[in-house]
Amino acid sequence: MTDELILTNARVVLADEVILASVLVRDGMIAEIGAPGATGEDLGGDYLLPGFVELHTDALEFQYKPRPRVRWSPNAAIQQHDAQVAASGITTVFDALRVGLDEEADMGRDDMMKLGTAIGEASEAGRLRVEHFIHLRCEVSAPDCLEGFEMLQDHPQVRLASLMDHAPGQRQFRTLESAKAYYQGKLRMSDHDFTTFMDRRNHESQTYGQPHRSAIADYCREHGIRLASHDDATIEHVSEAIEQGIDVAEFPTTEEAAKASHDAGLAVLMGAPNIVRGGSHTGNISARSLVDAGMLDILSSDYIPFSLMQAVFALSSGDEAISLPSAVRLVSKHPAEATGMIDRGEIAPGRRGDLLRVEVIDGLPVVRTVWREGRRVI
């Protein structure tokens, strides 16, 4: 029996233009785009966007650990997280689980295994609104990084791994002042404790960083797991990423690194909160400047799922606006392509019926309805 969904009288955001049209979804796939008609659900001129593809969100950890020393049920945490990302317009999400732990994590490998198991079981049972994959955030400078990676490497939903090193004085924290402000503010460290912490982390970075980076990159290339660099700051960082077979350059911290990544064909990813806030919370390069330079390919919600929707409409309004289709590509088509998911990411015949009905009220986007493969989930 054929399952059909017809949506009509919508401002349909295609890859390169916005048209008033109807969309037919048959058996979960977009079958036809045509003129508005009398048949189907009338969207009243609201926007119809492709479902967003989110490559890096830390939001699941916040649901699992809502307070220090508090652990919520992993199954309940994934349900809450799933509802939040769906209501934000995300229909494909890569849940970031960290491997390689330090003082900031306040969680262990067992916690990551519980979350990985919960994602798999919830997906298998059909309890989730959106499609979930796993992004392993690999803190290569941590002594236990490789051990943690090996515990999760065979999980069938692992599709992306990022190689990170947050040792003070490099990459995200290029100056000791920025690292000191961040860690002392967050972890309440004294000057003495911070100096001890910095010396230890830098020693660990020099000892473990390169061996862990190489081992994880080799495994991922052999097993078809996409790779991301993280917080690249120099030409040398980008050269290393290219040598390791990196696909996505996450959060480059300088224009130099962003340009080198873009020129090399890496998909440059920045945080949507950076767009919404008007700059980086750590004082690094602004995402908006990369948009203006034509060097930004992907936006990630990072820690605020709804920031993707906010950023799309922020970028497509105002004096320096880009087109709405251009902004939407940053959160749909481009991240889908960067991870090899050519079945989704745009409204076109043959693509998945992952769709969003969005109304704009007083300049603010409101997600009214979400469909995943033609089935209403919000």
mmCIF file of C-alpha atoms in Angstrom, residues 58-291:
data_model
loop_
_atom_site.group_PDB
_atom_site.id
_atom_site.type_symbol
_atom_site.label_atom_id
_atom_site.label_comp_id
_atom_site.label_asym_id
_atom_site.label_seq_id
_atom_site.Cartn_x
_atom_site.Cartn_y
_atom_site.Cartn_z
ATOM 1 C CA ASP A 58 27.049 18.000 22.956
ATOM 2 C CA ALA A 59 23.413 18.339 24.062
ATOM 3 C CA LEU A 60 22.907 14.671 24.961
ATOM 4 C CA GLU A 61 25.526 14.871 27.701
ATOM 5 C CA PHE A 62 23.630 17.797 29.253
ATOM 6 C CA GLN A 63 20.462 15.675 29.468
ATOM 7 C CA TYR A 64 22.356 12.750 30.998
ATOM 8 C CA LYS A 65 24.277 14.910 33.492
ATOM 9 C CA PRO A 66 21.941 17.821 34.288
ATOM 10 C CA ARG A 67 23.822 18.715 37.486
ATOM 11 C CA PRO A 68 27.256 17.930 38.948
ATOM 12 C CA ARG A 69 27.286 14.370 40.356
ATOM 13 C CA VAL A 70 23.782 13.740 38.948
ATOM 14 C CA ARG A 71 23.252 11.013 36.338
ATOM 15 C CA TRP A 72 19.853 10.712 34.666
ATOM 16 C CA SER A 73 18.501 7.535 33.118
ATOM 17 C CA PRO A 74 20.308 7.083 29.777
ATOM 18 C CA ASN A 75 17.050 6.004 28.129
ATOM 19 C CA ALA A 76 15.181 9.036 29.453
ATOM 20 C CA ALA A 77 18.092 11.298 28.501
ATOM 21 C CA ILE A 78 18.047 10.170 24.876
ATOM 22 C CA GLN A 79 14.263 10.626 24.690
ATOM 23 C CA GLN A 80 14.506 14.174 26.014
ATOM 24 C CA HIS A 81 17.426 14.989 23.732
ATOM 25 C CA ASP A 82 15.631 13.516 20.728
ATOM 26 C CA ALA A 83 12.535 15.629 21.388
ATOM 27 C CA GLN A 84 14.651 18.766 21.702
ATOM 28 C CA VAL A 85 16.583 18.307 18.462
ATOM 29 C CA ALA A 86 13.422 17.347 16.546
ATOM 30 C CA ALA A 87 11.631 20.481 17.719
ATOM 31 C CA SER A 88 14.676 22.457 16.558
ATOM 32 C CA GLY A 89 14.274 21.188 12.993
ATOM 33 C CA ILE A 90 17.030 18.564 13.111
ATOM 34 C CA THR A 91 16.067 15.281 11.429
ATOM 35 C CA THR A 92 19.533 13.699 11.335
ATOM 36 C CA VAL A 93 21.806 14.131 14.345
ATOM 37 C CA PHE A 94 25.328 13.015 15.182
ATOM 38 C CA ASP A 95 25.411 12.743 18.984
ATOM 39 C CA ALA A 96 28.861 13.632 20.273
ATOM 40 C CA LEU A 97 30.285 11.227 22.837
ATOM 41 C CA ARG A 98 33.676 12.056 24.268
ATOM 42 C CA VAL A 99 36.526 9.562 24.488
ATOM 43 C CA GLY A 100 39.602 10.633 26.370
ATOM 44 C CA LEU A 101 38.546 12.270 29.603
ATOM 45 C CA ASP A 102 39.923 15.021 31.846
ATOM 46 C CA GLU A 103 38.847 17.159 34.810
ATOM 47 C CA GLU A 104 36.344 19.073 32.688
ATOM 48 C CA ALA A 105 34.475 15.931 31.636
ATOM 49 C CA ASP A 106 33.245 14.788 35.059
ATOM 50 C CA MET A 107 32.247 11.550 33.323
ATOM 51 C CA GLY A 108 33.932 8.258 32.612
ATOM 52 C CA ARG A 109 34.096 5.642 29.885
ATOM 53 C CA ASP A 110 31.238 3.715 31.483
ATOM 54 C CA ASP A 111 29.003 6.767 31.082
ATOM 55 C CA MET A 112 29.839 6.983 27.375
ATOM 56 C CA MET A 113 29.122 3.283 26.935
ATOM 57 C CA LYS A 114 25.733 3.684 28.614
ATOM 58 C CA LEU A 115 24.839 6.539 26.283
ATOM 59 C CA GLY A 116 26.046 4.653 23.224
ATOM 60 C CA THR A 117 23.970 1.644 24.244
ATOM 61 C CA ALA A 118 20.918 3.850 24.869
ATOM 62 C CA ILE A 119 21.220 5.418 21.404
ATOM 63 C CA GLY A 120 21.392 2.009 19.774
ATOM 64 C CA GLU A 121 18.515 0.487 21.733
ATOM 65 C CA ALA A 122 16.234 3.504 21.281
ATOM 66 C CA SER A 123 16.912 3.568 17.533
ATOM 67 C CA GLU A 124 16.285 -0.150 17.180
ATOM 68 C CA ALA A 125 13.039 0.053 19.155
ATOM 69 C CA GLY A 126 11.695 2.928 17.037
ATOM 70 C CA ARG A 127 11.414 5.280 20.006
ATOM 71 C CA LEU A 128 13.151 8.223 18.343
ATOM 72 C CA ARG A 129 11.728 10.988 16.197
ATOM 73 C CA VAL A 130 14.928 11.687 14.256
ATOM 74 C CA GLU A 131 17.749 9.526 12.947
ATOM 75 C CA HIS A 132 20.690 9.324 15.333
ATOM 76 C CA PHE A 133 24.333 8.566 14.608
ATOM 77 C CA ILE A 134 27.367 8.822 16.882
ATOM 78 C CA HIS A 135 30.248 11.262 16.632
ATOM 79 C CA LEU A 136 33.225 10.232 18.764
ATOM 80 C CA ARG A 137 34.989 13.325 20.122
ATOM 81 C CA CYS A 138 38.505 12.015 20.651
ATOM 82 C CA GLU A 139 40.650 14.002 23.088
ATOM 83 C CA VAL A 140 43.905 12.625 21.699
ATOM 84 C CA SER A 141 46.051 14.154 24.468
ATOM 85 C CA ALA A 142 44.255 12.160 27.183
ATOM 86 C CA PRO A 143 46.045 8.993 28.338
ATOM 87 C CA ASP A 144 42.856 6.900 28.091
ATOM 88 C CA CYS A 145 41.735 8.191 24.677
ATOM 89 C CA LEU A 146 42.606 5.097 22.660
ATOM 90 C CA GLU A 147 41.088 2.769 25.247
ATOM 91 C CA GLY A 148 37.864 4.754 25.216
ATOM 92 C CA PHE A 149 37.787 4.814 21.420
ATOM 93 C CA GLU A 150 38.240 1.051 21.207
ATOM 94 C CA MET A 151 35.251 0.519 23.510
ATOM 95 C CA LEU A 152 32.954 2.315 21.058
ATOM 96 C CA GLN A 153 34.649 1.913 17.677
ATOM 97 C CA ASP A 154 32.489 -1.027 16.585
ATOM 98 C CA HIS A 155 29.161 0.576 17.477
ATOM 99 C CA PRO A 156 27.140 0.426 14.219
ATOM 100 C CA GLN A 157 26.025 4.049 14.538
ATOM 101 C CA VAL A 158 29.534 5.516 14.744
ATOM 102 C CA ARG A 159 29.901 7.490 11.512
ATOM 103 C CA LEU A 160 32.194 10.386 12.489
ATOM 104 C CA ALA A 161 35.222 10.935 14.716
ATOM 105 C CA SER A 162 36.957 14.211 15.509
ATOM 106 C CA LEU A 163 40.570 14.521 16.634
ATOM 107 C CA MET A 164 40.884 17.123 19.393
ATOM 108 C CA ASP A 165 43.646 18.408 21.647
ATOM 109 C CA HIS A 166 42.617 21.005 24.204
ATOM 110 C CA ALA A 167 46.014 21.328 25.882
ATOM 111 C CA PRO A 168 46.483 24.985 26.906
ATOM 112 C CA GLY A 169 48.475 27.304 24.649
ATOM 113 C CA GLN A 170 47.405 25.916 21.271
ATOM 114 C CA ARG A 171 44.423 25.470 18.951
ATOM 115 C CA GLN A 172 41.281 26.620 20.821
ATOM 116 C CA PHE A 173 43.380 28.191 23.561
ATOM 117 C CA ARG A 174 46.188 29.773 21.573
ATOM 118 C CA THR A 175 47.196 31.988 24.494
ATOM 119 C CA LEU A 176 47.646 30.947 28.099
ATOM 120 C CA GLU A 177 45.469 33.885 29.087
ATOM 121 C CA SER A 178 42.454 32.477 27.224
ATOM 122 C CA ALA A 179 43.024 29.003 28.673
ATOM 123 C CA LYS A 180 43.408 30.423 32.153
ATOM 124 C CA ALA A 181 40.201 32.447 31.887
ATOM 125 C CA TYR A 182 38.264 29.416 30.643
ATOM 126 C CA TYR A 183 39.520 26.741 33.020
ATOM 127 C CA GLN A 184 39.797 28.865 36.131
ATOM 128 C CA GLY A 185 36.334 30.263 35.503
ATOM 129 C CA LYS A 186 34.755 26.879 34.853
ATOM 130 C CA LEU A 187 36.649 24.648 37.263
ATOM 131 C CA ARG A 188 37.424 27.212 39.988
ATOM 132 C CA MET A 189 41.172 26.543 39.830
ATOM 133 C CA SER A 190 43.677 28.560 41.812
ATOM 134 C CA ASP A 191 46.717 29.962 39.992
ATOM 135 C CA HIS A 192 48.823 27.141 41.411
ATOM 136 C CA ASP A 193 46.323 24.473 40.403
ATOM 137 C CA PHE A 194 46.061 25.910 36.892
ATOM 138 C CA THR A 195 49.858 25.889 36.462
ATOM 139 C CA THR A 196 49.992 22.256 37.590
ATOM 140 C CA PHE A 197 47.085 21.385 35.294
ATOM 141 C CA MET A 198 48.681 23.189 32.331
ATOM 142 C CA ASP A 199 52.032 21.481 32.781
ATOM 143 C CA ARG A 200 50.412 18.054 33.019
ATOM 144 C CA ARG A 201 48.111 18.557 30.019
ATOM 145 C CA ASN A 202 50.952 19.817 27.848
ATOM 146 C CA HIS A 203 53.080 16.844 28.851
ATOM 147 C CA GLU A 204 50.211 14.494 27.995
ATOM 148 C CA SER A 205 49.737 16.224 24.661
ATOM 149 C CA GLN A 206 53.385 15.761 23.747
ATOM 150 C CA THR A 207 53.348 12.135 24.941
ATOM 151 C CA TYR A 208 50.029 10.829 23.624
ATOM 152 C CA GLY A 209 48.740 13.300 21.049
ATOM 153 C CA GLN A 210 50.452 12.098 17.902
ATOM 154 C CA PRO A 211 50.258 8.319 18.552
ATOM 155 C CA HIS A 212 46.552 8.507 19.402
ATOM 156 C CA ARG A 213 45.827 10.798 16.455
ATOM 157 C CA SER A 214 47.513 8.423 14.015
ATOM 158 C CA ALA A 215 45.972 5.240 15.418
ATOM 159 C CA ILE A 216 42.411 6.606 15.374
ATOM 160 C CA ALA A 217 42.792 8.138 11.906
ATOM 161 C CA ASP A 218 44.117 4.835 10.538
ATOM 162 C CA TYR A 219 41.197 2.890 12.004
ATOM 163 C CA CYS A 220 38.602 5.330 10.705
ATOM 164 C CA ARG A 221 39.982 5.352 7.183
ATOM 165 C CA GLU A 222 40.006 1.549 7.124
ATOM 166 C CA HIS A 223 36.411 1.291 8.395
ATOM 167 C CA GLY A 224 34.707 4.089 6.495
ATOM 168 C CA ILE A 225 34.251 6.438 9.462
ATOM 169 C CA ARG A 226 34.456 10.086 8.405
ATOM 170 C CA LEU A 227 37.116 12.195 10.114
ATOM 171 C CA ALA A 228 37.108 15.748 11.438
ATOM 172 C CA SER A 229 39.937 17.916 12.666
ATOM 173 C CA HIS A 230 39.209 20.288 15.540
ATOM 174 C CA ASP A 231 40.349 23.812 16.378
ATOM 175 C CA ASP A 232 43.070 23.962 13.740
ATOM 176 C CA ALA A 233 44.983 27.228 14.088
ATOM 177 C CA THR A 234 47.994 26.993 11.747
ATOM 178 C CA ILE A 235 48.989 25.893 8.261
ATOM 179 C CA GLU A 236 50.874 23.033 9.933
ATOM 180 C CA HIS A 237 47.701 21.830 11.653
ATOM 181 C CA VAL A 238 45.856 21.822 8.327
ATOM 182 C CA SER A 239 48.696 20.001 6.551
ATOM 183 C CA GLU A 240 48.565 17.333 9.236
ATOM 184 C CA ALA A 241 44.799 17.056 8.801
ATOM 185 C CA ILE A 242 45.135 16.596 5.042
ATOM 186 C CA GLU A 243 47.756 13.888 5.557
ATOM 187 C CA GLN A 244 45.413 12.075 7.964
ATOM 188 C CA GLY A 245 42.532 12.052 5.483
ATOM 189 C CA ILE A 246 40.335 14.577 7.278
ATOM 190 C CA ASP A 247 36.943 15.314 5.683
ATOM 191 C CA VAL A 248 35.643 18.136 7.921
ATOM 192 C CA ALA A 249 37.576 20.992 9.546
ATOM 193 C CA GLU A 250 35.669 21.678 12.775
ATOM 194 C CA PHE A 251 35.911 25.123 14.359
ATOM 195 C CA PRO A 252 39.169 26.465 12.888
ATOM 196 C CA THR A 253 40.321 29.208 15.217
ATOM 197 C CA THR A 254 42.088 31.459 12.701
ATOM 198 C CA GLU A 255 41.332 32.780 9.216
ATOM 199 C CA GLU A 256 44.643 31.301 8.077
ATOM 200 C CA ALA A 257 43.579 27.780 9.056
ATOM 201 C CA ALA A 258 40.055 28.218 7.692
ATOM 202 C CA LYS A 259 41.343 29.397 4.315
ATOM 203 C CA ALA A 260 43.900 26.604 4.065
ATOM 204 C CA SER A 261 41.221 24.031 4.928
ATOM 205 C CA HIS A 262 38.772 25.488 2.418
ATOM 206 C CA ASP A 263 41.404 25.658 -0.325
ATOM 207 C CA ALA A 264 42.287 22.003 0.323
ATOM 208 C CA GLY A 265 38.678 20.911 -0.148
ATOM 209 C CA LEU A 266 37.887 20.213 3.484
ATOM 210 C CA ALA A 267 34.362 21.134 4.592
ATOM 211 C CA VAL A 268 34.785 24.020 7.043
ATOM 212 C CA LEU A 269 32.399 23.791 10.019
ATOM 213 C CA MET A 270 31.687 26.513 12.563
ATOM 214 C CA GLY A 271 29.239 26.898 15.426
ATOM 215 C CA ALA A 272 25.799 28.387 14.899
ATOM 216 C CA PRO A 273 26.003 29.994 18.380
ATOM 217 C CA ASN A 274 28.957 31.966 16.995
ATOM 218 C CA ILE A 275 26.595 33.401 14.349
ATOM 219 C CA VAL A 276 23.760 34.080 16.793
ATOM 220 C CA ARG A 277 26.013 35.691 19.424
ATOM 221 C CA GLY A 278 28.002 37.670 16.872
ATOM 222 C CA GLY A 279 31.343 36.067 17.666
ATOM 223 C CA SER A 280 33.291 33.303 19.396
ATOM 224 C CA HIS A 281 32.896 32.939 23.157
ATOM 225 C CA THR A 282 36.654 32.239 23.371
ATOM 226 C CA GLY A 283 37.715 35.199 21.213
ATOM 227 C CA ASN A 284 38.635 33.194 18.103
ATOM 228 C CA ILE A 285 37.585 33.958 14.522
ATOM 229 C CA SER A 286 33.935 34.801 13.901
ATOM 230 C CA ALA A 287 31.819 32.478 11.791
ATOM 231 C CA ARG A 288 30.203 35.464 10.083
ATOM 232 C CA SER A 289 33.550 36.590 8.691
ATOM 233 C CA LEU A 290 33.986 33.156 7.091
ATOM 234 C CA VAL A 291 30.498 33.395 5.575
#
